[in-house]
mmCIF file of C-alpha atoms in Angstrom:
data_model
loop_
_atom_site.group_PDB
_atom_site.id
_atom_site.type_symbol
_atom_site.label_atom_id
_atom_site.label_comp_id
_atom_site.label_asym_id
_atom_site.label_seq_id
_atom_site.Cartn_x
_atom_site.Cartn_y
_atom_site.Cartn_z
ATOM 1 C CA UNK A 1 90.266 22.303 88.180
ATOM 2 C CA UNK A 2 87.544 23.046 89.631
ATOM 3 C CA UNK A 3 86.132 24.797 87.417
ATOM 4 C CA UNK A 4 85.942 21.724 84.238
ATOM 5 C CA UNK A 5 85.160 19.273 87.377
ATOM 6 C CA UNK A 6 82.078 21.389 88.037
ATOM 7 C CA UNK A 7 80.653 21.747 84.830
ATOM 8 C CA UNK A 8 81.535 18.270 83.789
ATOM 9 C CA UNK A 9 79.289 17.185 86.728
ATOM 10 C CA UNK A 10 76.284 19.564 85.670
ATOM 11 C CA UNK A 11 76.631 18.175 82.100
ATOM 12 C CA UNK A 12 76.897 14.201 83.111
ATOM 13 C CA UNK A 13 74.417 14.449 85.777
ATOM 14 C CA UNK A 14 71.696 16.394 83.397
ATOM 15 C CA UNK A 15 69.066 14.416 81.532
ATOM 16 C CA UNK A 16 69.693 14.808 77.752
ATOM 17 C CA UNK A 17 65.929 17.366 76.937
ATOM 18 C CA UNK A 18 65.062 17.696 73.268
ATOM 19 C CA UNK A 19 62.281 19.185 71.721
ATOM 20 C CA UNK A 20 60.107 16.754 69.149
ATOM 21 C CA UNK A 21 57.786 17.854 66.690
ATOM 22 C CA UNK A 22 55.876 14.667 67.059
ATOM 23 C CA UNK A 23 56.566 13.313 70.414
ATOM 24 C CA UNK A 24 56.975 17.316 72.508
ATOM 25 C CA UNK A 25 59.869 17.235 75.472
ATOM 26 C CA UNK A 26 61.897 14.445 75.196
ATOM 27 C CA UNK A 27 63.916 13.221 78.349
ATOM 28 C CA UNK A 28 66.345 10.558 77.090
ATOM 29 C CA UNK A 29 67.321 7.768 80.365
ATOM 30 C CA UNK A 30 70.255 6.354 77.978
ATOM 31 C CA UNK A 31 69.012 3.302 76.385
ATOM 32 C CA UNK A 32 65.049 4.908 75.765
ATOM 33 C CA UNK A 33 63.125 8.551 76.228
ATOM 34 C CA UNK A 34 60.326 9.619 78.106
ATOM 35 C CA UNK A 35 57.588 11.927 76.666
ATOM 36 C CA UNK A 36 54.561 12.830 77.999
ATOM 37 C CA UNK A 37 51.282 13.689 75.343
ATOM 38 C CA UNK A 38 47.503 13.441 74.448
ATOM 39 C CA UNK A 39 46.705 9.933 73.304
ATOM 40 C CA UNK A 40 43.037 10.696 71.422
ATOM 41 C CA UNK A 41 41.284 7.589 72.032
ATOM 42 C CA UNK A 42 41.162 7.509 75.729
ATOM 43 C CA UNK A 43 41.315 12.081 75.938
ATOM 44 C CA UNK A 44 44.003 11.591 78.427
ATOM 45 C CA UNK A 45 47.943 12.526 78.489
ATOM 46 C CA UNK A 46 49.984 9.338 79.149
ATOM 47 C CA UNK A 47 53.534 8.911 79.381
ATOM 48 C CA UNK A 48 55.399 7.228 76.250
ATOM 49 C CA UNK A 49 58.947 5.003 76.648
ATOM 50 C CA UNK A 50 60.654 5.323 73.203
ATOM 51 C CA UNK A 51 63.319 2.966 72.771
ATOM 52 C CA UNK A 52 66.500 5.289 70.877
ATOM 53 C CA UNK A 53 67.020 3.948 67.854
ATOM 54 C CA UNK A 54 70.779 4.331 69.078
ATOM 55 C CA UNK A 55 72.347 5.915 71.619
ATOM 56 C CA UNK A 56 70.709 8.982 72.756
ATOM 57 C CA UNK A 57 69.456 8.951 69.098
ATOM 58 C CA UNK A 58 65.662 10.712 68.549
ATOM 59 C CA UNK A 59 62.532 8.906 67.887
ATOM 60 C CA UNK A 60 62.326 8.400 64.047
ATOM 61 C CA UNK A 61 59.588 7.959 61.433
ATOM 62 C CA UNK A 62 58.624 4.645 62.098
ATOM 63 C CA UNK A 63 58.227 5.177 65.419
ATOM 64 C CA UNK A 64 55.734 8.007 64.524
ATOM 65 C CA UNK A 65 54.003 5.586 62.633
ATOM 66 C CA UNK A 66 53.923 3.272 65.153
ATOM 67 C CA UNK A 67 52.229 5.958 68.015
ATOM 68 C CA UNK A 68 49.972 6.626 65.175
ATOM 69 C CA UNK A 69 49.168 2.637 64.226
ATOM 70 C CA UNK A 70 48.534 2.490 67.795
ATOM 71 C CA UNK A 71 45.900 5.011 68.031
ATOM 72 C CA UNK A 72 44.449 3.777 64.531
ATOM 73 C CA UNK A 73 44.348 0.274 66.175
ATOM 74 C CA UNK A 74 43.484 1.251 69.879
ATOM 75 C CA UNK A 75 40.020 -0.690 69.867
ATOM 76 C CA UNK A 76 40.976 -3.954 68.489
ATOM 77 C CA UNK A 77 44.148 -3.663 70.553
ATOM 78 C CA UNK A 78 41.424 -3.448 73.630
ATOM 79 C CA UNK A 79 39.741 -6.144 72.541
ATOM 80 C CA UNK A 80 42.748 -8.145 72.843
ATOM 81 C CA UNK A 81 44.013 -7.106 76.205
ATOM 82 C CA UNK A 82 41.435 -7.795 78.843
ATOM 83 C CA UNK A 83 41.762 -11.832 77.920
ATOM 84 C CA UNK A 84 45.224 -12.100 80.001
ATOM 85 C CA UNK A 85 44.094 -8.747 82.148
ATOM 86 C CA UNK A 86 41.189 -9.644 83.744
ATOM 87 C CA UNK A 87 42.526 -12.920 85.296
ATOM 88 C CA UNK A 88 45.854 -11.768 86.239
ATOM 89 C CA UNK A 89 44.086 -9.078 87.938
ATOM 90 C CA UNK A 90 41.677 -11.464 89.722
ATOM 91 C CA UNK A 91 43.916 -13.993 90.397
ATOM 92 C CA UNK A 92 46.129 -11.391 92.141
ATOM 93 C CA UNK A 93 43.403 -10.027 94.389
ATOM 94 C CA UNK A 94 41.512 -13.036 94.441
ATOM 95 C CA UNK A 95 38.191 -11.311 93.127
ATOM 96 C CA UNK A 96 36.789 -10.454 90.145
ATOM 97 C CA UNK A 97 35.857 -7.482 88.474
ATOM 98 C CA UNK A 98 32.673 -6.993 87.656
ATOM 99 C CA UNK A 99 33.013 -3.835 85.455
ATOM 100 C CA UNK A 100 34.214 -3.734 82.120
ATOM 101 C CA UNK A 101 37.774 -3.486 81.883
ATOM 102 C CA UNK A 102 38.190 0.296 80.712
ATOM 103 C CA UNK A 103 35.755 0.758 84.290
ATOM 104 C CA UNK A 104 38.424 -0.892 86.036
ATOM 105 C CA UNK A 105 41.693 -0.026 84.125
ATOM 106 C CA UNK A 106 43.010 3.622 82.772
ATOM 107 C CA UNK A 107 45.931 3.518 79.967
ATOM 108 C CA UNK A 108 48.742 6.133 81.575
ATOM 109 C CA UNK A 109 51.243 4.123 79.264
ATOM 110 C CA UNK A 110 52.980 2.397 76.685
ATOM 111 C CA UNK A 111 56.139 1.681 74.611
ATOM 112 C CA UNK A 112 57.678 2.321 71.492
ATOM 113 C CA UNK A 113 59.911 -0.694 70.597
ATOM 114 C CA UNK A 114 62.998 0.529 68.627
ATOM 115 C CA UNK A 115 62.330 -0.786 64.266
ATOM 116 C CA UNK A 116 62.457 -4.464 64.257
ATOM 117 C CA UNK A 117 61.738 -6.908 61.485
ATOM 118 C CA UNK A 118 57.970 -8.462 62.136
ATOM 119 C CA UNK A 119 55.310 -7.221 64.461
ATOM 120 C CA UNK A 120 56.199 -5.108 67.422
ATOM 121 C CA UNK A 121 56.930 -6.343 70.724
ATOM 122 C CA UNK A 122 55.728 -3.166 73.327
ATOM 123 C CA UNK A 123 53.640 -2.771 76.498
ATOM 124 C CA UNK A 124 50.749 -0.748 77.872
ATOM 125 C CA UNK A 125 50.625 0.037 81.756
ATOM 126 C CA UNK A 126 47.095 0.582 83.590
ATOM 127 C CA UNK A 127 46.718 1.937 86.502
ATOM 128 C CA UNK A 128 43.609 0.150 88.574
ATOM 129 C CA UNK A 129 40.887 2.569 89.830
ATOM 130 C CA UNK A 130 40.078 0.879 92.369
ATOM 131 C CA UNK A 131 43.593 0.109 93.581
ATOM 132 C CA UNK A 132 45.991 2.864 93.051
ATOM 133 C CA UNK A 133 49.130 1.017 94.582
ATOM 134 C CA UNK A 134 49.525 -1.454 91.899
ATOM 135 C CA UNK A 135 49.831 -1.027 88.276
ATOM 136 C CA UNK A 136 48.379 -3.234 85.507
ATOM 137 C CA UNK A 137 51.157 -3.740 82.657
ATOM 138 C CA UNK A 138 50.420 -5.968 79.795
ATOM 139 C CA UNK A 139 52.937 -7.358 76.977
ATOM 140 C CA UNK A 140 51.723 -7.242 73.448
ATOM 141 C CA UNK A 141 53.305 -8.732 70.154
ATOM 142 C CA UNK A 142 51.619 -6.344 67.744
ATOM 143 C CA UNK A 143 47.807 -6.223 68.683
ATOM 144 C CA UNK A 144 47.847 -9.413 70.012
ATOM 145 C CA UNK A 145 48.464 -9.278 73.857
ATOM 146 C CA UNK A 146 50.200 -12.433 75.427
ATOM 147 C CA UNK A 147 50.882 -12.277 79.095
ATOM 148 C CA UNK A 148 50.292 -9.585 81.976
ATOM 149 C CA UNK A 149 52.120 -8.682 85.148
ATOM 150 C CA UNK A 150 51.383 -6.751 88.607
ATOM 151 C CA UNK A 151 53.461 -4.070 89.413
ATOM 152 C CA UNK A 152 53.581 -1.834 92.838
#
């Protein structure tokens, strides 16, 4: 009986990891996958939070297409982000940002939603270059930035 419990605790205690041809190493967190991948518009490896299409199901073709869509429309998306992000940051820290948004913030992650009808609802996260203790999170619908919040 001791061996069975030991085997089950190892099986249950370890997250499922798989290699995906597109996203690379995926680690299951139950309802979503975590991955790291080079994001060519920034030239930096970022973290991805990919909603599982079903319990522990790997990402599907539509989610790979979403990643490609974000990459292709990154300039447009980033044209919308500062409109909601800059005021939130300035209220939080009670000071203005005197540099371009990209000079203060660097993209560190974004979410990839499960396929849905209509524009995707997702998030982007940015680290502040001058305040590494806080993360700026922007919620989006398609390319439209809706709201920003500070975490940390």
